[in-house]
Short mmCIF file of C-alpha atoms in Angstrom, two decimals:
data_model
loop_
_atom_site.label_atom_id
_atom_site.label_comp_id
_atom_site.label_asym_id
_atom_site.label_seq_id
_atom_site.Cartn_x
_atom_site.Cartn_y
_atom_site.Cartn_z
CA MET A 18 -47.62 -29.48 10.91
CA GLY A 19 -47.19 -30.47 7.30
CA PHE A 20 -44.41 -29.50 4.93
CA PHE A 21 -46.56 -27.07 2.92
CA GLN A 22 -47.77 -25.34 6.06
CA ILE A 23 -44.19 -24.82 7.19
CA LEU A 24 -43.28 -23.57 3.72
CA LYS A 25 -46.15 -21.05 3.80
CA ILE A 26 -45.00 -19.73 7.18
CA LEU A 27 -41.43 -19.39 5.98
CA LEU A 28 -42.51 -17.59 2.83
CA PHE A 29 -44.67 -15.28 4.88
CA LEU A 30 -41.83 -14.49 7.28
CA PHE A 31 -39.35 -14.04 4.44
CA GLY A 32 -41.74 -11.83 2.52
CA GLY A 33 -42.38 -9.75 5.62
CA ALA A 34 -38.67 -9.34 6.30
CA THR A 35 -38.03 -8.40 2.69
CA GLY A 36 -40.82 -5.84 2.80
CA LEU A 37 -39.41 -4.28 5.94
CA LEU A 38 -35.97 -4.16 4.37
CA VAL A 39 -37.33 -2.41 1.28
CA VAL A 40 -39.10 0.15 3.47
CA LEU A 41 -35.92 0.74 5.50
CA VAL A 42 -33.76 1.16 2.40
CA SER A 43 -36.29 3.54 0.85
CA TYR A 44 -36.35 5.61 4.03
CA LEU A 45 -32.54 5.80 4.25
CA LEU A 46 -32.21 6.84 0.61
CA GLN A 47 -34.59 9.72 1.21
CA LEU A 48 -32.15 11.20 3.73
CA ASP A 49 -29.65 13.77 2.50
CA PRO A 50 -26.12 12.49 1.85
CA GLU A 51 -23.43 13.76 4.18
CA PRO A 52 -21.99 17.00 2.71
CA ALA A 53 -18.68 16.66 0.87
CA LEU A 54 -15.70 18.08 2.75
CA GLN A 55 -13.97 21.15 1.41
CA LEU A 56 -10.30 22.05 1.76
CA SER A 57 -10.94 24.22 4.83
CA ASP A 58 -12.63 21.25 6.58
CA LEU A 59 -9.49 19.12 6.45
CA ASP A 60 -6.76 18.75 9.06
CA GLN A 61 -4.07 21.41 8.74
CA GLU A 62 -1.51 18.74 7.76
CA LEU A 63 -3.68 17.79 4.79
CA GLN A 64 -4.12 21.41 3.79
CA ASN A 65 -0.36 21.92 3.96
CA TRP A 66 0.18 18.84 1.76
CA TYR A 67 -2.17 20.33 -0.83
CA LYS A 68 -0.26 23.62 -0.78
CA ARG A 69 3.03 21.80 -1.39
CA GLY A 70 1.70 20.26 -4.60
CA ALA A 71 -0.01 21.38 -7.79
CA MET A 72 -2.93 20.40 -10.01
CA VAL A 73 -2.04 19.17 -13.49
CA GLU A 74 -4.60 18.70 -16.24
CA VAL A 75 -4.38 15.21 -17.69
CA LEU A 76 -6.84 13.89 -20.29
CA ASP A 77 -9.40 16.56 -19.33
CA HIS A 78 -9.17 15.87 -15.58
CA ASN A 79 -7.11 17.58 -12.88
CA MET A 80 -4.66 15.40 -10.98
CA PHE A 81 -2.85 16.38 -7.80
CA THR A 82 0.89 15.91 -7.99
CA LEU A 83 3.80 16.84 -5.74
CA SER A 84 7.49 16.80 -6.61
CA GLU A 85 10.34 17.36 -4.16
CA GLY A 86 14.09 16.94 -4.18
CA ALA A 87 16.53 17.04 -7.08
CA GLY A 88 19.12 14.93 -8.81
CA SER A 89 19.62 12.85 -11.91
CA GLU A 90 17.47 9.99 -10.56
CA THR A 91 13.70 10.10 -10.00
CA ILE A 92 11.54 7.97 -7.71
CA ILE A 93 7.79 7.79 -8.39
CA LEU A 94 5.53 6.65 -5.54
CA ILE A 95 2.09 5.23 -6.41
CA HIS A 96 -0.56 4.98 -3.69
CA GLY A 97 -3.31 2.41 -3.25
CA PHE A 98 -6.96 2.13 -2.22
CA PRO A 99 -8.62 3.83 -0.39
CA THR A 100 -5.87 6.31 0.30
CA SER A 101 -3.81 8.98 -1.48
CA SER A 102 -0.31 10.33 -2.00
CA PHE A 103 -0.47 11.50 1.61
CA ASP A 104 0.48 7.92 2.54
CA TYR A 105 4.04 9.00 1.76
CA GLN A 106 4.11 12.21 3.79
CA GLN A 107 6.40 10.64 6.42
CA THR A 108 8.87 9.30 3.84
CA ILE A 109 9.11 11.77 0.97
CA SER A 110 11.53 14.13 2.71
CA THR A 111 13.99 11.32 3.43
CA LEU A 112 13.99 10.14 -0.18
CA ALA A 113 14.15 13.73 -1.47
CA GLU A 114 17.48 14.28 0.26
CA GLN A 115 19.08 12.25 -2.55
CA TYR A 116 16.54 12.04 -5.39
CA GLN A 117 13.71 13.80 -7.11
CA VAL A 118 10.53 12.23 -5.70
CA VAL A 119 7.16 12.45 -7.45
CA VAL A 120 3.82 11.47 -5.92
CA PHE A 121 0.30 11.92 -7.28
CA ASP A 122 -3.32 11.10 -6.52
CA HIS A 123 -5.23 8.77 -8.83
CA LEU A 124 -8.51 10.09 -10.15
CA GLY A 125 -11.18 9.55 -7.50
CA PHE A 126 -8.68 9.82 -4.65
CA GLY A 127 -7.06 12.49 -2.50
CA PHE A 128 -7.05 15.94 -4.08
CA SER A 129 -7.51 14.82 -7.69
CA ASP A 130 -10.81 15.19 -9.52
CA LYS A 131 -13.54 12.73 -8.57
CA PRO A 132 -15.86 12.69 -11.58
CA VAL A 133 -19.10 10.76 -11.20
CA ASP A 134 -19.23 9.84 -14.88
CA TYR A 135 -15.99 7.84 -15.03
CA THR A 136 -15.17 4.12 -15.09
CA TYR A 137 -12.27 4.10 -12.59
CA SER A 138 -10.95 0.98 -14.29
CA LEU A 139 -7.30 0.08 -13.86
CA VAL A 140 -6.87 0.55 -17.60
CA ASP A 141 -8.03 4.17 -17.31
CA GLN A 142 -5.98 4.80 -14.16
CA ALA A 143 -2.92 3.50 -16.00
CA GLU A 144 -3.63 5.87 -18.91
CA GLN A 145 -3.83 8.79 -16.49
CA ALA A 146 -0.50 7.88 -14.87
CA ILE A 147 1.28 7.41 -18.21
CA GLN A 148 0.07 10.76 -19.51
CA LEU A 149 0.89 12.50 -16.23
CA TRP A 150 4.49 11.26 -16.25
CA MET A 151 4.95 12.50 -19.80
CA GLU A 152 3.30 15.81 -18.92
CA LEU A 153 5.76 16.22 -16.04
CA GLY A 154 8.68 15.54 -18.36
CA ILE A 155 9.98 12.52 -16.43
CA GLU A 156 12.52 10.69 -18.61
CA SER A 157 13.15 7.66 -16.40
CA ALA A 158 12.29 6.53 -12.88
CA HIS A 159 12.46 4.00 -10.10
CA ILE A 160 8.85 3.23 -9.28
CA VAL A 161 7.38 2.16 -5.93
CA SER A 162 3.75 1.06 -5.72
CA HIS A 163 1.32 -0.06 -3.04
CA ASP A 164 -2.01 -1.91 -3.01
CA MET A 165 -4.16 -0.78 -5.97
CA GLY A 166 -1.06 1.05 -7.20
CA ASP A 167 0.58 -2.37 -7.73
CA SER A 168 -2.13 -3.24 -10.22
CA VAL A 169 -1.97 0.14 -11.98
CA LEU A 170 1.78 -0.32 -12.33
CA THR A 171 1.44 -3.93 -13.49
CA GLU A 172 -0.97 -2.83 -16.24
CA ILE A 173 1.63 -0.28 -17.37
CA LEU A 174 4.46 -2.83 -17.22
CA SER A 175 2.40 -5.32 -19.20
CA ARG A 176 2.08 -2.74 -21.97
CA TYR A 177 5.82 -2.10 -21.74
CA GLU A 178 6.64 -5.81 -21.97
CA ARG A 179 4.40 -6.18 -25.03
CA GLY A 180 5.92 -3.11 -26.69
CA VAL A 181 2.75 -1.01 -26.87
CA LEU A 182 3.77 1.99 -24.75
CA PRO A 183 4.91 5.21 -26.44
CA ASP A 184 8.62 5.29 -27.35
CA HIS A 185 9.10 7.70 -24.43
CA PHE A 186 9.00 4.63 -22.17
CA ASN A 187 11.54 2.45 -23.98
CA THR A 188 14.17 3.20 -21.32
CA PHE A 189 11.91 4.67 -18.67
CA PHE A 190 11.80 1.95 -16.02
CA LYS A 191 14.95 1.69 -13.91
CA SER A 192 13.58 -0.43 -11.09
CA ILE A 193 10.27 -1.60 -9.68
CA THR A 194 9.22 -2.06 -6.06
CA PHE A 195 5.89 -3.68 -5.27
CA THR A 196 4.61 -3.42 -1.69
CA ASN A 197 1.64 -5.05 0.03
CA GLY A 198 -1.17 -5.50 -2.47
CA GLY A 199 -3.55 -8.15 -3.79
CA MET A 200 -1.50 -9.10 -6.84
CA LYS A 201 -2.76 -12.71 -6.67
CA TYR A 202 -6.52 -12.44 -6.59
CA ASP A 203 -7.24 -15.88 -5.14
CA LEU A 204 -4.93 -15.19 -2.18
CA ILE A 205 -6.57 -11.92 -1.05
CA ASN A 206 -8.31 -11.96 2.34
CA PHE A 207 -11.19 -9.67 1.45
CA ARG A 208 -12.54 -7.29 4.08
CA LEU A 209 -16.31 -7.19 4.55
CA THR A 210 -16.63 -3.74 2.97
CA GLN A 211 -14.62 -4.85 -0.08
CA SER A 212 -16.94 -7.81 -0.64
CA LEU A 213 -20.05 -5.67 -0.23
CA LEU A 214 -18.83 -2.92 -2.56
CA ILE A 215 -18.15 -5.29 -5.45
CA SER A 216 -21.46 -7.13 -4.95
CA PRO A 217 -24.59 -6.56 -7.10
CA PHE A 218 -25.87 -4.32 -4.29
CA ALA A 219 -22.79 -2.09 -4.25
CA LYS A 220 -24.37 1.11 -5.59
CA THR A 221 -27.30 1.02 -3.17
CA LEU A 222 -25.08 0.13 -0.21
CA ASN A 223 -22.72 2.98 -1.09
CA GLU A 224 -25.63 5.41 -1.34
CA ILE A 225 -26.78 4.37 2.13
CA SER A 226 -23.23 4.58 3.48
CA ALA A 227 -22.89 8.11 2.07
CA ARG A 228 -25.70 9.19 4.44
CA ASN A 229 -23.48 8.19 7.39
CA VAL A 230 -26.56 7.85 9.62
CA ASN A 231 -25.58 8.38 13.27
CA GLY A 232 -21.93 8.06 12.25
CA ASN A 233 -22.34 4.34 11.50
CA SER A 234 -20.42 4.55 8.21
CA ASP A 235 -17.52 6.24 9.98
CA ARG A 236 -17.43 3.54 12.65
CA MET A 237 -17.44 0.82 10.01
CA GLY A 238 -14.67 2.58 8.06
CA ARG A 239 -12.47 2.98 11.12
CA SER A 240 -12.95 -0.65 12.04
CA GLN A 241 -12.20 -2.00 8.56
CA LEU A 242 -9.11 0.18 8.08
CA GLY A 243 -7.87 -0.53 11.58
CA SER A 244 -8.07 -4.27 10.95
CA ILE A 245 -5.27 -4.17 8.37
CA TRP A 246 -2.70 -2.40 10.51
CA SER A 247 -0.24 -4.77 12.16
CA SER A 248 -1.72 -6.51 15.18
CA THR A 249 1.36 -5.43 17.15
CA TYR A 250 1.30 -1.75 16.13
CA ALA A 251 1.58 0.14 19.41
CA ASP A 252 1.09 3.82 18.54
CA VAL A 253 -2.69 3.94 18.87
CA ALA A 254 -2.90 7.73 18.64
CA ARG A 255 -0.89 7.79 15.41
CA LYS A 256 -3.00 4.99 13.92
CA GLU A 257 -6.25 6.81 14.77
CA LYS A 258 -4.89 10.01 13.24
CA ASP A 259 -3.84 8.24 10.03
CA ILE A 260 -7.25 6.59 9.69
CA ARG A 261 -9.05 9.89 10.33
CA GLN A 262 -7.03 11.60 7.62
CA ILE A 263 -7.62 8.77 5.13
CA MET A 264 -11.34 9.09 5.74
CA MET A 265 -11.23 12.89 5.47
CA LEU A 266 -9.60 12.72 2.05
CA ASN A 267 -12.16 10.14 0.95
CA LYS A 268 -14.93 12.60 1.82
CA TYR A 269 -13.16 15.51 0.10
CA LYS A 270 -14.97 16.46 -3.14
CA GLY A 271 -17.57 13.79 -2.43
CA GLY A 272 -15.26 10.82 -2.93
CA SER A 273 -17.06 8.66 -0.39
CA ALA A 274 -20.16 8.71 -2.62
CA ILE A 275 -18.33 6.96 -5.49
CA THR A 276 -16.46 4.27 -3.53
CA TYR A 277 -18.42 1.55 -5.31
CA LYS A 278 -16.81 2.84 -8.53
CA THR A 279 -13.27 3.41 -7.29
CA ILE A 280 -13.17 -0.07 -5.76
CA SER A 281 -14.19 -1.68 -9.05
CA TYR A 282 -10.45 -2.10 -9.74
CA LEU A 283 -10.79 -5.39 -7.83
CA LYS A 284 -12.81 -6.81 -10.72
CA ASP A 285 -10.07 -5.71 -13.13
CA ARG A 286 -7.52 -7.54 -11.02
CA ALA A 287 -9.38 -10.79 -11.56
CA ARG A 288 -10.00 -10.03 -15.25
CA PHE A 289 -6.46 -9.12 -16.26
CA GLU A 290 -4.36 -11.13 -13.80
CA SER A 291 -3.21 -13.81 -16.26
CA ARG A 292 -1.89 -11.18 -18.70
CA TRP A 293 -0.18 -9.21 -15.96
CA LEU A 294 1.51 -12.22 -14.40
CA ARG A 295 2.68 -13.46 -17.79
CA SER A 296 4.28 -10.07 -18.44
CA LEU A 297 5.89 -10.04 -14.97
CA SER A 298 7.48 -13.40 -15.68
CA ASN A 299 9.00 -12.00 -18.90
CA LEU A 300 10.25 -8.67 -17.54
CA GLN A 301 13.98 -8.14 -17.33
CA LEU A 302 14.03 -5.28 -14.86
CA PRO A 303 15.21 -5.07 -11.22
CA ILE A 304 12.11 -5.93 -9.16
CA GLN A 305 11.78 -5.74 -5.40
CA LEU A 306 8.94 -7.31 -3.41
CA MET A 307 8.81 -5.49 -0.06
CA TRP A 308 6.09 -6.85 2.20
CA GLY A 309 4.88 -6.38 5.74
CA ASP A 310 4.56 -9.80 7.36
CA ASP A 311 1.39 -9.04 9.35
CA ASP A 312 -1.01 -7.92 6.62
CA ALA A 313 -4.53 -9.23 7.14
CA VAL A 314 -5.66 -8.51 3.57
CA SER A 315 -2.56 -9.15 1.39
CA PRO A 316 -0.71 -11.95 3.21
CA MET A 317 2.81 -13.25 2.70
CA THR A 318 1.53 -15.99 0.40
CA ILE A 319 1.20 -13.32 -2.30
CA PRO A 320 4.90 -12.31 -2.56
CA ALA A 321 5.81 -15.99 -2.23
CA ALA A 322 3.69 -16.78 -5.30
CA LEU A 323 5.07 -13.80 -7.23
CA ALA A 324 8.65 -14.78 -6.41
CA GLU A 325 8.10 -18.06 -8.24
CA LEU A 326 7.17 -16.17 -11.42
CA ILE A 327 9.82 -13.44 -11.57
CA GLU A 328 13.23 -14.31 -12.94
CA GLN A 329 15.48 -14.75 -9.92
CA ARG A 330 18.44 -12.73 -11.18
CA PHE A 331 16.23 -9.64 -11.26
CA LEU A 332 14.43 -10.28 -7.96
CA THR A 333 14.93 -8.88 -4.46
CA VAL A 334 12.59 -9.90 -1.63
CA ARG A 335 12.44 -8.01 1.65
CA THR A 336 10.13 -8.71 4.57
CA ILE A 337 9.35 -5.98 7.09
CA LYS A 338 8.71 -7.59 10.45
CA ASN A 339 5.65 -6.66 12.51
CA ALA A 340 4.23 -4.49 9.73
CA GLY A 341 0.72 -4.62 8.36
CA HIS A 342 -0.75 -3.36 5.10
CA PHE A 343 0.31 0.30 5.30
CA LEU A 344 4.10 -0.01 5.42
CA ALA A 345 4.88 3.66 4.76
CA LEU A 346 2.54 4.73 7.55
CA GLU A 347 3.42 2.06 10.10
CA GLN A 348 7.22 1.92 9.69
CA PRO A 349 8.25 4.95 7.58
CA GLN A 350 11.92 4.84 8.56
CA VAL A 351 12.37 1.16 7.72
CA TRP A 352 10.37 1.63 4.53
CA SER A 353 12.57 4.56 3.46
CA GLU A 354 15.81 2.76 4.29
CA ASN A 355 14.81 -0.27 2.22
CA ILE A 356 13.78 1.85 -0.77
CA LEU A 357 17.02 3.85 -0.66
CA ASP A 358 19.13 0.72 -0.33
CA PHE A 359 17.44 -0.98 -3.26
CA VAL A 360 17.62 2.09 -5.53
CA GLU A 361 21.28 2.69 -4.65
CA THR A 362 22.10 -0.95 -5.41
CA VAL A 363 20.37 -0.73 -8.78
CA ILE A 364 22.19 2.50 -9.66
CA LYS A 365 25.56 0.94 -8.81
CA THR A 366 24.95 -2.12 -10.95
CA THR A 367 23.27 -0.37 -13.90
CA GLU A 368 25.22 2.37 -15.67
CA SER A 369 22.25 3.53 -17.76
CA PRO A 370 18.68 2.41 -18.45
CA VAL A 371 18.56 -0.22 -21.16
CA ASP A 372 15.56 -1.46 -23.13
CA ILE A 373 15.86 -5.22 -22.48
CA ARG A 374 12.34 -6.45 -23.02
#
């Protein structure tokens, strides 16, 4: 058989496969999307969390926020992707025994608005956070971030370091804690779903996923989320519950239909990383890197690289053994103890917030 005959056969087979794929995709897109979950559809724990908080209008969108505790010091907790402020439900009470603690849901996540016509860029998410903190009247804070929240916070800190934030923030930042997140883009171990949802086919794939045909999307979601828990995490029932609740909140208000938009922050990470890292290297604020050592997506090479950039006299590095990506869910007591210890140390060594950019 000659070369051209083989080529014809291959083209025929490829064309046939492509045609079948087009037919399949067209058929799937004709199916109705899975209905968005409403508040009454959620686990009672999630409904109770909603009742503890409040909706605040920020830049024409409603954001869910929850504040507990009291005192002269405030701790702000920033969640990541694809989760919500509910990540901190096992830790907030412990921190609130000594401090005011504020959590919130980014737009597109948790109980906050999930507009379809919105960019979901990290620049816009940072704007929402900045305006929310001013709306809440927070004068200064210790800030703890996770995953995508690391990048939202780094965008804000970059503006602070360059002197372009409102004067309200001149003495706002008392300490910073970054936890497991892809702060060095080239060191991220991307999950399959992450790669697919930032590909040129992301919108179509998300539309198909939103149909959740025969529960296949749910199975994929559980598998992908489960893969970034610590490999030694023993409480299977707790893990399954946490994953179920993450997925429930994603489906609330139709959030699962816009995942290809909310995950676009990954592209911003690559785009703005050089500016962010340059600002981090110039910051003169107490910074803690607290990392789980068994994270399949944001490995220990990331805090190691960051530690080389941050001025050592301002840096604290803590490793949580046998912890995966979701530190506050997997080891809430250890997480809380480390945050309290770091904040208390900063308070003891810093009499008042000083603008030392």
